[in-house]
């Protein structure tokens, strides 16, 4: 059809106009992405349109989906870990010789049918309530863990049972983003290819329950001495609570652990009611906490070895962030400060005094007697020897590192030092006031009325009254702060009551031995340490530089208290016959109304600071037993024995130097 002439002419004109349009205009009209936006001005010109945003989102989502599918299709489920290839963790003495190798994997695989349904339900309720219906992964949990890894924070929590099974079975325990990505894809694939029953069985057989136990069967024997099939719902709930972290929930390890375990045990039982796997009537049957049996050390950790490993592991965990599970995983080389000859000498000294002086067959008071001891090098704070008990595989609690035995008179030197520090501060303040007034130097008394008595004599005679007065005068908080600055742990400090100054706090033997080095180090304190190096696959683990000394008290104060402690030591053992000058205190030789239930002796020389404690305890009795009658009527409630142990040990490990008169200067330690 032909157009009318006029319209043809116009059409041609328009076409010509378009052909003659600027090239830039034609280009802008042909653009696929209108950005910056045509026909807009100012900020709106640079704001993308909703079409552009939507397109980019769909394009990105499609690309990510394609990448996800490609990775998923190419992921292969690897073979399971071979437990036989797991390396041991080896501990070394200070001289570099091997102490012990810990690494046999305690794991016994069993079929899911051998695990009671109540135990399975407890684990699912505690770890992954929607296990049977989920896809095998928690995307939010993985994202949160990845963010925490980048930030260097805690990564645990948020994983499904499938993810934990994959980590235990196919992957390393490394906390890295790449490992979490592998975990995500493997978990999806495992969830799609394996039935839930097989995944749950694998998880129960590979999980860490503490006490060197991998899997529910090994854990059942370790905690209750029965196979898993004999566990009741209450015991199963306790084992399920350990999956959150046996270091924190094994009730036998500490009172704090016990409280956490009881709370989580109850929560898991209640959670089963919420999820419908247990009736309220069934739940009501389990009101008593199922106390597990005490931990048992392997025979390779007999004698003092188990206690040494215990102290070393605590230090490693505090400095590096490694866990018991990491160490049990194997492959670590732990170099300790423990000296073989000193450990043996300390053990021999304790056993000699026990055999010579205690007779549990004839005297009931000699039964249930415990001894703890620790020896620290003043030069740098290294723990060179401990005595934790008669045998680590029979007596699990480490007497050298326990916090529960009152220090008694062993605490008084810190009260004395705090009073001197307070008096010195008052003198300085008064001198400053005098200088500001133009009166020049001014000699003033300490300002501490209780110091008008001779505290040297009070220490020797175990007189409590002056120390109670001092504590009240200068403030118990002041005393506490100096004791903690010297190395005693904050958590071992007792309530700030009048008796605080006479030793109601409960520091460990390790901590007291370390804190006493302050008196021979001119007032400087050093954190005690037990490990010099940890390595894995030839790579050193960070965090094991030697602790640095810090100022805890004035050097003059340390010298004054040190002089008093020499006099106390001489009252217990007499002037040193071998010329070794020592600062020491004997705690336990107290008045007839004293209620303390422990005996201490701390002896400190320039080479070694060693503390020895004796007390009585029974596993089924929550408090210490009385010391009256221990060792017979002449033993002063057992307080005669720690000095004998110290002297026996000291003579064995420190050769006597040429004799020199070690007596302090006239009047040293007396302040009026």
Short mmCIF file of C-alpha atoms in Angstrom, two decimals, residues 86-510:
data_model
loop_
_atom_site.label_atom_id
_atom_site.label_comp_id
_atom_site.label_asym_id
_atom_site.label_seq_id
_atom_site.Cartn_x
_atom_site.Cartn_y
_atom_site.Cartn_z
CA UNK A 86 46.73 -40.65 65.12
CA UNK A 87 49.97 -39.46 66.70
CA UNK A 88 50.64 -39.35 70.42
CA UNK A 89 51.19 -36.20 72.45
CA UNK A 90 54.62 -36.46 74.07
CA UNK A 91 55.73 -34.71 77.26
CA UNK A 92 59.40 -34.03 78.02
CA UNK A 93 61.38 -33.38 81.18
CA UNK A 94 63.31 -30.14 81.56
CA UNK A 95 66.49 -31.85 80.36
CA UNK A 96 64.82 -32.85 77.08
CA UNK A 97 64.37 -36.53 77.86
CA UNK A 98 60.97 -38.10 77.25
CA UNK A 99 58.64 -38.18 80.25
CA UNK A 100 55.58 -39.95 78.83
CA UNK A 101 53.67 -40.46 75.60
CA UNK A 102 49.90 -40.04 75.69
CA UNK A 103 48.02 -41.01 72.58
CA UNK A 104 46.18 -44.31 72.46
CA UNK A 105 42.70 -43.57 71.11
CA UNK A 106 40.07 -44.86 73.50
CA UNK A 107 37.26 -45.57 71.04
CA UNK A 108 34.93 -48.55 70.66
CA UNK A 109 32.43 -48.39 67.79
CA UNK A 110 28.99 -49.88 68.41
CA UNK A 111 25.78 -50.18 66.39
CA UNK A 112 23.05 -47.62 66.95
CA UNK A 113 20.79 -50.39 68.25
CA UNK A 114 23.17 -50.80 71.20
CA UNK A 115 22.56 -47.21 72.30
CA UNK A 116 19.35 -46.87 74.32
CA UNK A 117 16.69 -44.74 72.67
CA UNK A 118 16.65 -42.49 75.75
CA UNK A 119 20.36 -41.71 75.25
CA UNK A 120 19.80 -40.94 71.57
CA UNK A 121 16.92 -38.66 72.46
CA UNK A 122 19.02 -36.85 75.07
CA UNK A 123 21.78 -36.18 72.54
CA UNK A 124 19.35 -34.94 69.89
CA UNK A 125 17.50 -32.73 72.38
CA UNK A 126 20.78 -31.23 73.55
CA UNK A 127 22.55 -30.78 70.22
CA UNK A 128 20.05 -30.65 67.32
CA UNK A 129 16.33 -30.95 68.14
CA UNK A 130 15.23 -30.99 64.47
CA UNK A 131 17.90 -33.49 63.42
CA UNK A 132 15.48 -35.85 61.65
CA UNK A 133 13.94 -33.08 59.53
CA UNK A 134 16.81 -30.69 58.78
CA UNK A 135 18.98 -30.56 55.65
CA UNK A 136 22.11 -31.42 57.60
CA UNK A 137 23.45 -27.88 57.90
CA UNK A 138 22.80 -24.68 59.77
CA UNK A 139 23.66 -21.89 57.34
CA UNK A 140 23.30 -19.23 60.03
CA UNK A 141 25.53 -21.23 62.35
CA UNK A 142 28.23 -21.58 59.68
CA UNK A 143 28.03 -17.88 58.81
CA UNK A 144 28.32 -16.92 62.47
CA UNK A 145 31.27 -19.29 62.93
CA UNK A 146 33.01 -17.88 59.84
CA UNK A 147 32.59 -14.32 61.12
CA UNK A 148 33.93 -15.35 64.53
CA UNK A 149 36.94 -17.04 62.91
CA UNK A 150 37.78 -13.85 61.02
CA UNK A 151 37.37 -11.85 64.25
CA UNK A 152 39.45 -14.36 66.21
CA UNK A 153 36.61 -15.22 68.58
CA UNK A 154 35.08 -18.47 69.86
CA UNK A 155 33.63 -20.56 67.01
CA UNK A 156 31.77 -23.38 68.71
CA UNK A 157 28.00 -23.62 68.67
CA UNK A 158 25.43 -23.60 65.89
CA UNK A 159 26.54 -26.85 64.16
CA UNK A 160 24.07 -29.62 63.42
CA UNK A 161 24.74 -33.23 64.36
CA UNK A 162 25.50 -33.92 60.70
CA UNK A 163 28.07 -31.13 60.60
CA UNK A 164 29.73 -32.37 63.78
CA UNK A 165 29.78 -35.91 62.40
CA UNK A 166 31.41 -34.68 59.18
CA UNK A 167 34.00 -32.71 61.14
CA UNK A 168 34.79 -35.67 63.38
CA UNK A 169 34.93 -38.20 60.55
CA UNK A 170 36.27 -36.48 57.45
CA UNK A 171 37.87 -33.17 58.37
CA UNK A 172 40.47 -31.73 60.71
CA UNK A 173 39.60 -29.79 63.85
CA UNK A 174 41.25 -26.62 62.49
CA UNK A 175 39.12 -23.49 62.96
CA UNK A 176 39.45 -21.90 59.52
CA UNK A 177 37.02 -20.45 56.99
CA UNK A 178 38.06 -22.97 54.31
CA UNK A 179 37.36 -25.86 56.68
CA UNK A 180 33.91 -24.46 57.48
CA UNK A 181 33.15 -24.21 53.72
CA UNK A 182 34.21 -27.83 53.21
CA UNK A 183 32.06 -28.77 56.18
CA UNK A 184 29.02 -27.09 54.60
CA UNK A 185 29.19 -28.94 51.28
CA UNK A 186 30.19 -32.27 52.78
CA UNK A 187 27.36 -32.06 55.30
CA UNK A 188 24.81 -31.42 52.54
CA UNK A 189 26.11 -34.32 50.51
CA UNK A 190 26.30 -36.70 53.47
CA UNK A 191 22.77 -35.72 54.51
CA UNK A 192 21.50 -36.49 51.01
CA UNK A 193 23.36 -39.78 50.59
CA UNK A 194 23.26 -41.34 54.05
CA UNK A 195 20.26 -42.18 56.24
CA UNK A 196 19.87 -40.23 59.48
CA UNK A 197 20.36 -43.40 61.50
CA UNK A 198 23.82 -43.93 59.99
CA UNK A 199 24.78 -40.30 60.63
CA UNK A 200 23.63 -40.47 64.25
CA UNK A 201 25.50 -43.73 64.78
CA UNK A 202 28.69 -42.23 63.35
CA UNK A 203 28.30 -39.10 65.48
CA UNK A 204 27.84 -41.10 68.68
CA UNK A 205 30.91 -43.21 67.86
CA UNK A 206 33.26 -40.31 67.06
CA UNK A 207 32.33 -37.55 69.51
CA UNK A 208 34.65 -36.46 72.31
CA UNK A 209 33.25 -37.01 75.82
CA UNK A 210 36.34 -36.21 77.89
CA UNK A 211 38.37 -38.60 80.05
CA UNK A 212 40.27 -39.66 76.90
CA UNK A 213 37.02 -41.13 75.54
CA UNK A 214 35.87 -41.00 71.94
CA UNK A 215 32.37 -42.35 71.40
CA UNK A 216 29.48 -43.15 73.69
CA UNK A 217 30.67 -46.70 74.47
CA UNK A 218 34.08 -45.60 75.77
CA UNK A 219 32.42 -42.70 77.62
CA UNK A 220 29.90 -45.02 79.27
CA UNK A 221 32.72 -47.11 80.70
CA UNK A 222 34.77 -44.04 81.68
CA UNK A 223 31.94 -42.35 83.60
CA UNK A 224 29.74 -45.21 84.82
CA UNK A 225 31.70 -48.42 84.32
CA UNK A 226 28.99 -50.06 82.18
CA UNK A 227 28.44 -50.58 78.44
CA UNK A 228 26.29 -48.00 76.69
CA UNK A 229 23.32 -50.36 76.41
CA UNK A 230 22.98 -50.29 80.21
CA UNK A 231 22.77 -46.50 80.55
CA UNK A 232 19.56 -45.14 82.02
CA UNK A 233 17.92 -41.88 80.81
CA UNK A 234 19.44 -39.87 83.67
CA UNK A 235 22.98 -41.07 82.94
CA UNK A 236 22.39 -40.51 79.23
CA UNK A 237 21.47 -36.89 79.91
CA UNK A 238 24.76 -36.37 81.77
CA UNK A 239 26.78 -37.86 78.90
CA UNK A 240 24.86 -35.65 76.45
CA UNK A 241 25.81 -32.59 78.50
CA UNK A 242 29.51 -33.43 78.01
CA UNK A 243 29.18 -32.87 74.27
CA UNK A 244 29.09 -29.13 74.94
CA UNK A 245 32.63 -29.39 76.34
CA UNK A 246 33.91 -32.01 78.75
CA UNK A 247 36.53 -29.58 80.07
CA UNK A 248 33.70 -27.49 81.52
CA UNK A 249 31.06 -30.13 82.28
CA UNK A 250 32.84 -33.17 83.74
CA UNK A 251 31.45 -32.87 87.29
CA UNK A 252 34.46 -34.52 88.89
CA UNK A 253 36.97 -31.91 87.74
CA UNK A 254 35.90 -28.99 89.94
CA UNK A 255 32.99 -27.59 91.99
CA UNK A 256 32.29 -25.11 89.19
CA UNK A 257 32.13 -27.96 86.68
CA UNK A 258 29.78 -29.83 88.98
CA UNK A 259 27.39 -26.88 89.16
CA UNK A 260 27.40 -26.49 85.39
CA UNK A 261 26.89 -30.22 84.84
CA UNK A 262 23.91 -30.40 87.21
CA UNK A 263 22.30 -27.41 85.53
CA UNK A 264 22.76 -28.73 82.00
CA UNK A 265 21.72 -32.28 82.98
CA UNK A 266 18.42 -30.90 84.28
CA UNK A 267 17.97 -28.73 81.21
CA UNK A 268 18.46 -31.69 78.84
CA UNK A 269 15.85 -33.75 80.67
CA UNK A 270 13.41 -30.82 80.56
CA UNK A 271 14.25 -30.26 76.90
CA UNK A 272 13.24 -33.83 76.09
CA UNK A 273 9.84 -33.14 77.58
CA UNK A 274 9.55 -29.98 75.45
CA UNK A 275 10.45 -31.85 72.26
CA UNK A 276 8.12 -34.73 73.03
CA UNK A 277 10.73 -37.47 73.42
CA UNK A 278 10.04 -37.91 77.15
CA UNK A 279 6.85 -37.65 79.14
CA UNK A 280 6.52 -35.38 82.15
CA UNK A 281 5.83 -38.46 84.29
CA UNK A 282 9.09 -40.07 83.14
CA UNK A 283 11.00 -36.83 83.74
CA UNK A 284 9.74 -36.66 87.31
CA UNK A 285 11.58 -39.90 88.12
CA UNK A 286 15.01 -38.29 87.67
CA UNK A 287 15.52 -35.82 90.48
CA UNK A 288 18.88 -37.07 91.78
CA UNK A 289 21.98 -36.17 89.79
CA UNK A 290 23.72 -39.33 88.50
CA UNK A 291 27.18 -38.83 89.95
CA UNK A 292 29.79 -40.51 87.73
CA UNK A 293 32.68 -42.47 89.15
CA UNK A 294 35.99 -40.66 89.72
CA UNK A 295 38.29 -40.32 86.70
CA UNK A 296 40.95 -42.98 86.25
CA UNK A 297 44.39 -42.24 84.89
CA UNK A 298 46.04 -44.70 82.47
CA UNK A 299 48.83 -46.78 83.97
CA UNK A 300 51.42 -44.80 82.01
CA UNK A 301 50.54 -41.85 84.24
CA UNK A 302 51.11 -43.68 87.54
CA UNK A 303 53.02 -42.14 90.42
CA UNK A 304 53.60 -38.40 89.95
CA UNK A 305 53.44 -38.41 86.13
CA UNK A 306 49.68 -37.90 86.04
CA UNK A 307 49.94 -34.86 88.32
CA UNK A 308 52.73 -33.37 86.22
CA UNK A 309 50.69 -33.79 83.05
CA UNK A 310 47.70 -32.24 84.81
CA UNK A 311 49.67 -29.10 85.71
CA UNK A 312 51.29 -28.89 82.29
CA UNK A 313 47.95 -29.24 80.49
CA UNK A 314 46.35 -26.53 82.60
CA UNK A 315 49.18 -24.18 81.72
CA UNK A 316 49.04 -25.07 78.02
CA UNK A 317 45.29 -24.41 77.90
CA UNK A 318 45.64 -21.10 79.73
CA UNK A 319 48.35 -19.80 77.39
CA UNK A 320 47.38 -21.18 73.98
CA UNK A 321 43.64 -21.76 73.82
CA UNK A 322 44.15 -25.47 73.16
CA UNK A 323 41.67 -27.84 74.82
CA UNK A 324 41.89 -31.31 76.33
CA UNK A 325 40.28 -32.55 73.12
CA UNK A 326 43.04 -30.93 71.06
CA UNK A 327 45.76 -32.49 73.20
CA UNK A 328 44.03 -35.89 73.12
CA UNK A 329 43.91 -35.56 69.34
CA UNK A 330 47.66 -36.02 69.44
CA UNK A 331 50.70 -34.80 67.59
CA UNK A 332 51.89 -32.25 70.17
CA UNK A 333 55.32 -32.07 71.78
CA UNK A 334 55.15 -30.47 75.24
CA UNK A 335 58.44 -29.42 76.85
CA UNK A 336 58.06 -28.91 80.60
CA UNK A 337 60.07 -27.32 83.42
CA UNK A 338 59.88 -30.42 85.62
CA UNK A 339 63.24 -31.80 86.74
CA UNK A 340 63.30 -35.55 87.07
CA UNK A 341 65.73 -35.72 90.00
CA UNK A 342 63.81 -33.14 92.04
CA UNK A 343 60.46 -34.85 91.45
CA UNK A 344 61.92 -38.13 92.62
CA UNK A 345 63.60 -36.50 95.65
CA UNK A 346 60.38 -34.77 96.70
CA UNK A 347 58.42 -38.02 96.39
CA UNK A 348 61.06 -39.90 98.39
CA UNK A 349 61.04 -37.23 101.14
CA UNK A 350 57.25 -37.40 101.53
CA UNK A 351 57.18 -41.19 101.56
CA UNK A 352 60.01 -41.39 104.12
CA UNK A 353 58.27 -39.13 106.60
CA UNK A 354 54.94 -40.91 106.09
CA UNK A 355 56.49 -44.31 106.73
CA UNK A 356 58.55 -43.13 109.69
CA UNK A 357 55.91 -41.01 111.45
CA UNK A 358 52.41 -42.19 110.48
CA UNK A 359 50.82 -45.48 111.52
CA UNK A 360 47.27 -45.74 110.14
CA UNK A 361 46.95 -49.32 111.42
CA UNK A 362 47.31 -48.21 115.05
CA UNK A 363 46.06 -44.60 115.01
CA UNK A 364 42.73 -43.67 113.44
CA UNK A 365 43.92 -40.04 113.20
CA UNK A 366 46.68 -41.15 110.82
CA UNK A 367 44.16 -42.36 108.26
CA UNK A 368 43.10 -40.27 105.26
CA UNK A 369 46.20 -38.08 105.60
CA UNK A 370 47.11 -36.26 102.39
CA UNK A 371 50.31 -34.45 101.46
CA UNK A 372 50.85 -31.90 98.72
CA UNK A 373 54.08 -30.14 97.81
CA UNK A 374 55.55 -27.93 95.12
CA UNK A 375 59.00 -26.57 94.37
CA UNK A 376 59.52 -23.37 92.35
CA UNK A 377 62.72 -21.76 91.07
CA UNK A 378 62.84 -18.16 92.40
CA UNK A 379 65.01 -16.98 89.53
CA UNK A 380 62.22 -17.21 86.95
CA UNK A 381 59.14 -18.92 88.46
CA UNK A 382 59.66 -22.35 86.87
CA UNK A 383 57.86 -25.21 88.64
CA UNK A 384 60.57 -27.85 88.96
CA UNK A 385 58.81 -30.47 91.10
CA UNK A 386 55.46 -31.32 92.63
CA UNK A 387 54.04 -34.02 94.83
CA UNK A 388 50.35 -34.39 94.05
CA UNK A 389 49.52 -37.49 96.09
CA UNK A 390 50.46 -41.10 96.56
CA UNK A 391 49.59 -42.20 92.99
CA UNK A 392 47.81 -40.35 90.19
CA UNK A 393 45.91 -43.45 89.05
CA UNK A 394 44.54 -44.07 92.55
CA UNK A 395 44.17 -40.52 93.92
CA UNK A 396 43.08 -38.28 91.06
CA UNK A 397 42.92 -34.93 92.90
CA UNK A 398 46.23 -33.07 92.62
CA UNK A 399 47.19 -32.04 96.17
CA UNK A 400 49.92 -29.71 94.87
CA UNK A 401 47.54 -27.69 92.74
CA UNK A 402 44.30 -27.88 94.70
CA UNK A 403 42.55 -24.87 96.18
CA UNK A 404 40.76 -25.93 99.32
CA UNK A 405 43.32 -26.19 102.11
CA UNK A 406 43.46 -23.15 104.47
CA UNK A 407 46.86 -21.46 104.50
CA UNK A 408 46.78 -20.63 108.21
CA UNK A 409 49.90 -18.85 109.43
CA UNK A 410 51.50 -19.26 106.01
CA UNK A 411 49.35 -16.27 104.96
CA UNK A 412 50.58 -13.96 107.72
CA UNK A 413 53.74 -12.72 105.94
CA UNK A 414 51.49 -11.05 103.36
CA UNK A 415 49.63 -9.29 106.15
CA UNK A 416 52.97 -8.16 107.60
CA UNK A 417 54.13 -6.91 104.20
CA UNK A 418 50.86 -5.09 103.54
CA UNK A 419 51.19 -3.29 106.88
CA UNK A 420 54.75 -2.22 106.09
CA UNK A 421 53.70 -1.05 102.63
CA UNK A 422 50.83 0.92 104.14
CA UNK A 423 53.11 2.44 106.76
CA UNK A 424 55.66 3.41 104.13
CA UNK A 425 52.97 5.08 102.06
CA UNK A 426 51.86 7.11 105.08
CA UNK A 427 55.44 8.14 105.77
CA UNK A 428 55.87 9.32 102.20
CA UNK A 429 52.62 11.25 102.34
CA UNK A 430 53.63 12.95 105.59
CA UNK A 431 57.08 13.77 104.20
CA UNK A 432 55.48 15.30 101.11
CA UNK A 433 53.21 17.45 103.28
CA UNK A 434 56.21 18.60 105.33
CA UNK A 435 58.16 19.48 102.20
CA UNK A 436 55.23 21.46 100.80
CA UNK A 437 54.94 23.42 104.06
CA UNK A 438 58.63 24.31 103.95
CA UNK A 439 59.50 22.39 107.10
CA UNK A 440 61.87 20.05 105.31
CA UNK A 441 62.20 16.29 105.91
CA UNK A 442 60.08 14.91 108.69
CA UNK A 443 60.57 11.62 110.50
CA UNK A 444 57.18 10.09 111.30
CA UNK A 445 56.00 6.75 112.66
CA UNK A 446 54.38 4.29 110.33
CA UNK A 447 50.88 5.29 111.36
CA UNK A 448 49.91 1.65 111.85
CA UNK A 449 49.26 1.18 115.59
CA UNK A 450 49.44 -2.62 115.44
CA UNK A 451 53.04 -2.42 114.27
CA UNK A 452 54.10 -1.24 117.70
CA UNK A 453 54.37 -4.94 118.58
CA UNK A 454 57.20 -7.18 117.43
CA UNK A 455 55.70 -9.06 114.49
CA UNK A 456 58.80 -11.20 114.16
CA UNK A 457 57.98 -12.72 117.54
CA UNK A 458 54.31 -12.97 116.62
CA UNK A 459 55.21 -15.02 113.56
CA UNK A 460 57.51 -17.28 115.56
CA UNK A 461 54.94 -17.79 118.31
CA UNK A 462 51.98 -18.10 115.88
CA UNK A 463 50.21 -15.32 117.76
CA UNK A 464 47.06 -14.45 115.83
CA UNK A 465 45.90 -11.34 117.72
CA UNK A 466 48.37 -8.78 116.25
CA UNK A 467 47.58 -9.89 112.70
CA UNK A 468 43.84 -9.58 113.23
CA UNK A 469 44.47 -6.04 114.54
CA UNK A 470 46.68 -5.19 111.57
CA UNK A 471 44.07 -6.41 109.10
CA UNK A 472 41.44 -4.26 110.73
CA UNK A 473 43.73 -1.22 110.85
CA UNK A 474 44.98 -1.20 107.26
CA UNK A 475 41.93 -2.79 105.66
CA UNK A 476 41.49 -6.40 104.58
CA UNK A 477 41.18 -5.32 100.96
CA UNK A 478 44.71 -3.93 101.16
CA UNK A 479 45.99 -7.26 102.47
CA UNK A 480 44.17 -9.16 99.75
CA UNK A 481 45.53 -6.95 96.99
CA UNK A 482 49.13 -7.46 98.10
CA UNK A 483 48.65 -11.24 98.39
CA UNK A 484 47.23 -11.40 94.87
CA UNK A 485 50.00 -9.15 93.56
CA UNK A 486 52.50 -11.59 95.07
CA UNK A 487 50.99 -14.45 93.07
CA UNK A 488 48.07 -15.94 95.01
CA UNK A 489 44.96 -16.45 92.91
CA UNK A 490 42.00 -14.14 93.38
CA UNK A 491 39.59 -17.09 93.44
CA UNK A 492 41.43 -18.72 96.34
CA UNK A 493 40.94 -15.68 98.59
CA UNK A 494 38.49 -16.07 101.49
CA UNK A 495 35.75 -13.64 102.51
CA UNK A 496 37.04 -10.38 103.96
CA UNK A 497 36.18 -11.20 107.56
CA UNK A 498 38.37 -10.65 110.68
CA UNK A 499 39.83 -14.16 110.35
CA UNK A 500 41.02 -13.37 106.82
CA UNK A 501 44.34 -12.12 108.21
CA UNK A 502 45.12 -15.42 109.92
CA UNK A 503 44.82 -17.62 106.86
CA UNK A 504 41.28 -18.65 105.94
CA UNK A 505 42.20 -18.33 102.25
CA UNK A 506 43.03 -21.54 100.39
CA UNK A 507 45.94 -21.07 97.94
CA UNK A 508 47.56 -24.10 96.36
CA UNK A 509 51.02 -25.38 97.25
CA UNK A 510 52.26 -24.23 93.84
#
